[in-house]
Coordinates of C-alpha atoms in Angstrom, one line a residue:
M1 CA 15.6 25.8 -14.9
E2 CA 13.4 26.7 -11.9
N3 CA 11.3 23.6 -12.6
T4 CA 14.3 21.3 -12.6
T5 CA 15.5 22.6 -9.2
I6 CA 12.2 21.6 -7.5
E7 CA 12.8 17.9 -8.5
T8 CA 16.5 18.2 -7.7
K9 CA 15.7 19.6 -4.3
L10 CA 13.3 16.7 -3.7
K11 CA 15.5 13.9 -4.9
T12 CA 17.4 13.3 -1.6
P13 CA 14.2 13.5 0.6
I14 CA 12.4 11.1 -1.8
I15 CA 15.3 8.6 -1.6
F16 CA 15.4 9.0 2.2
V17 CA 11.7 8.5 2.6
S18 CA 11.7 5.6 0.1
I19 CA 14.2 3.8 2.3
L20 CA 12.8 5.0 5.7
I21 CA 9.2 3.9 5.2
P22 CA 9.9 0.2 4.5
V23 CA 12.5 0.0 7.3
A24 CA 10.2 1.7 9.7
V25 CA 7.3 -0.5 8.8
A26 CA 9.4 -3.6 9.2
L27 CA 10.6 -2.5 12.6
L28 CA 7.1 -1.5 13.7
F29 CA 5.7 -4.7 12.4
S30 CA 8.0 -6.6 14.8
I31 CA 6.7 -4.6 17.8
R32 CA 3.6 -5.6 19.7
L33 CA 2.2 -3.0 22.1
K34 CA 1.6 -5.7 24.7
D35 CA 5.3 -6.4 24.8
F36 CA 5.7 -2.9 26.3
G37 CA 2.9 -3.5 28.9
I38 CA 0.4 -1.6 26.7
I39 CA -2.6 -3.8 26.7
I40 CA -5.2 -2.8 24.2
E41 CA -7.7 -4.8 22.3
P42 CA -6.6 -5.6 18.8
L43 CA -7.8 -2.9 16.5
S44 CA -9.9 -5.4 14.6
F45 CA -12.1 -2.7 13.1
L46 CA -9.2 -1.4 11.0
P47 CA -8.7 -4.1 8.3
P48 CA -12.1 -3.5 6.5
I49 CA -11.4 0.2 6.7
Y50 CA -7.9 0.1 5.2
A51 CA -9.1 -2.4 2.6
S52 CA -11.8 0.1 1.6
I53 CA -9.1 2.8 1.5
N54 CA -7.1 0.6 -0.9
A55 CA -10.3 0.3 -3.0
L56 CA -10.8 4.1 -2.9
T57 CA -7.2 4.6 -3.9
A58 CA -7.7 2.3 -7.0
L59 CA -10.8 4.4 -7.9
L60 CA -8.9 7.6 -7.5
L61 CA -6.1 6.4 -9.7
I62 CA -8.5 5.4 -12.5
A63 CA -10.4 8.7 -12.2
G64 CA -7.1 10.5 -12.2
V65 CA -6.0 8.9 -15.4
L66 CA -9.4 9.5 -17.0
S67 CA -9.3 13.2 -15.9
I68 CA -5.9 13.8 -17.5
K69 CA -7.0 12.1 -20.7
N70 CA -9.9 14.5 -20.7
K71 CA -7.4 17.3 -20.3
N72 CA -8.7 18.3 -16.8
K73 CA -5.3 19.0 -15.2
A74 CA -6.7 20.5 -12.0
L75 CA -9.0 17.6 -11.3
H76 CA -6.1 15.2 -12.1
Q77 CA -3.9 16.9 -9.6
K78 CA -6.6 16.7 -6.9
L79 CA -7.3 13.1 -7.5
M80 CA -3.7 12.0 -7.5
T81 CA -2.9 14.0 -4.4
S82 CA -5.9 12.3 -2.8
A83 CA -4.6 8.9 -3.8
I84 CA -1.3 9.7 -2.1
A85 CA -3.1 10.8 1.0
C86 CA -5.2 7.6 1.0
S87 CA -2.0 5.6 0.7
V88 CA -0.5 7.4 3.8
V89 CA -3.7 6.8 5.8
F90 CA -3.7 3.2 4.8
L91 CA -0.1 2.7 5.9
V92 CA -0.8 4.3 9.3
M93 CA -3.9 2.1 9.9
Y94 CA -2.1 -1.0 8.6
V95 CA 0.8 -0.6 11.0
A96 CA -1.5 0.3 13.9
Y97 CA -3.5 -2.9 13.4
H98 CA -0.4 -5.1 13.2
M99 CA 1.1 -3.5 16.3
S100 CA -2.0 -4.5 18.2
A101 CA -2.8 -7.9 16.8
E102 CA -1.1 -11.2 16.3
A103 CA -0.4 -12.3 12.8
T104 CA -3.2 -14.0 11.0
I105 CA -2.4 -17.2 9.1
F106 CA -4.2 -18.0 5.9
G107 CA -6.2 -21.1 6.4
D108 CA -6.2 -21.1 10.2
I109 CA -9.9 -21.9 10.5
N110 CA -9.9 -22.4 14.3
H111 CA -7.8 -19.2 14.9
N112 CA -5.3 -21.0 17.2
G113 CA -2.3 -19.4 15.4
V114 CA -1.2 -22.8 13.9
L115 CA -1.9 -24.0 10.4
E116 CA -2.7 -27.7 11.1
I117 CA -2.5 -30.3 8.3
A118 CA -6.3 -30.6 8.0
E119 CA -6.6 -26.8 7.7
K120 CA -3.7 -26.7 5.1
N121 CA -5.4 -29.4 3.1
S122 CA -8.8 -27.6 3.2
V123 CA -7.3 -24.5 1.5
S124 CA -4.8 -26.4 -0.7
S125 CA -3.8 -24.4 -3.8
L126 CA -5.7 -21.3 -2.7
R127 CA -3.0 -20.7 -0.1
I128 CA -0.4 -20.6 -2.9
I129 CA -2.5 -18.1 -4.8
Y130 CA -2.9 -16.0 -1.6
L131 CA 0.8 -16.1 -0.8
L132 CA 1.8 -15.2 -4.4
L133 CA -0.6 -12.2 -4.3
L134 CA 0.6 -11.2 -0.9
I135 CA 4.3 -11.4 -1.8
S136 CA 3.8 -9.5 -5.1
H137 CA 1.6 -6.9 -3.2
I138 CA 4.2 -6.3 -0.5
S139 CA 7.1 -6.2 -2.9
L140 CA 5.5 -3.7 -5.2
S141 CA 4.2 -1.6 -2.3
I142 CA 7.9 -1.1 -1.4
I143 CA 9.1 -0.5 -5.0
I144 CA 6.2 1.9 -5.7
I145 CA 7.2 4.5 -3.1
P146 CA 9.9 6.3 -5.1
F147 CA 8.0 5.9 -8.3
V148 CA 5.0 7.7 -6.8
L149 CA 7.1 10.4 -5.2
F150 CA 9.2 11.1 -8.3
T151 CA 6.2 11.1 -10.6
Y152 CA 4.5 13.6 -8.2
S153 CA 7.7 15.7 -8.0
R154 CA 7.9 15.9 -11.7
A155 CA 4.4 17.2 -11.8
L156 CA 5.2 19.8 -9.2
S157 CA 8.2 20.7 -11.3
E158 CA 5.9 21.1 -14.3
D159 CA 8.1 18.7 -16.1
F160 CA 5.1 17.1 -17.7
I161 CA 6.9 15.2 -20.4
R162 CA 9.1 13.3 -17.9
H163 CA 6.1 13.1 -15.5
K164 CA 4.0 11.4 -18.2
K165 CA 6.8 9.0 -19.1
L166 CA 7.3 7.9 -15.5
A167 CA 3.5 7.9 -14.8
R168 CA 3.1 5.2 -17.4
I169 CA 5.2 2.9 -15.3
T170 CA 3.9 4.1 -11.9
F171 CA 0.2 3.9 -12.6
P172 CA -0.1 0.2 -13.4
M173 CA 2.1 -0.8 -10.4
W174 CA 0.2 1.5 -8.0
L175 CA -3.1 0.3 -9.3
Y176 CA -1.9 -3.4 -8.9
V177 CA -0.9 -2.6 -5.2
A178 CA -4.2 -1.0 -4.5
V179 CA -6.3 -3.8 -6.1
T180 CA -4.3 -6.7 -4.7
G181 CA -4.6 -5.0 -1.2
V182 CA -8.3 -5.4 -1.4
I183 CA -8.1 -9.0 -2.8
V184 CA -5.6 -10.0 -0.1
Y185 CA -7.9 -8.6 2.6
L186 CA -10.9 -10.5 1.2
M187 CA -9.0 -13.7 1.1
I188 CA -7.5 -13.4 4.7
S189 CA -10.5 -11.9 6.4
P190 CA -12.3 -15.2 7.2
Y191 CA -9.2 -16.1 9.3
Y192 CA -9.0 -13.1 11.5
A193 CA -9.6 -14.0 15.1
N194 CA -12.7 -12.2 16.5

């Protein structure tokens, strides 16, 4: 019974955080520091770092699954906790970058903030692939929050049967978000203004 109360106690905070994070990110995304008289150079060094953190998250997730398949529960817990920490660090860097920089447009070769017809034609269907990846990545990054938190809370509750059941859904979604984060970065990086 003690184990169930841990998850029960965390249910409301998990739901609150799962709503708060996307709302806060959406609000912060609309804020540019320069609009408040805070003039700083765009934090252009951050995108390759947070893309690397996404790659590290993917590796931690895979290593975490392999460790639990090898019955190494302690290593599994450390790896999955590290994956959550990486996701938090990613989110902070991602928001910080976007608060300091103008939006980057896929295909904007001359970096003028406008996708001209010639630029659009030069990237053609690759832009559609990019947008589909980006939309699925963003959508799942919102959906995954409660999945990760409830999966983790079930482990903390030592409700390993329910943990494993939910983890089978959480893992592929989280891995997809981490991997597509890297792919999206690699696709958009040529269009970042220097």
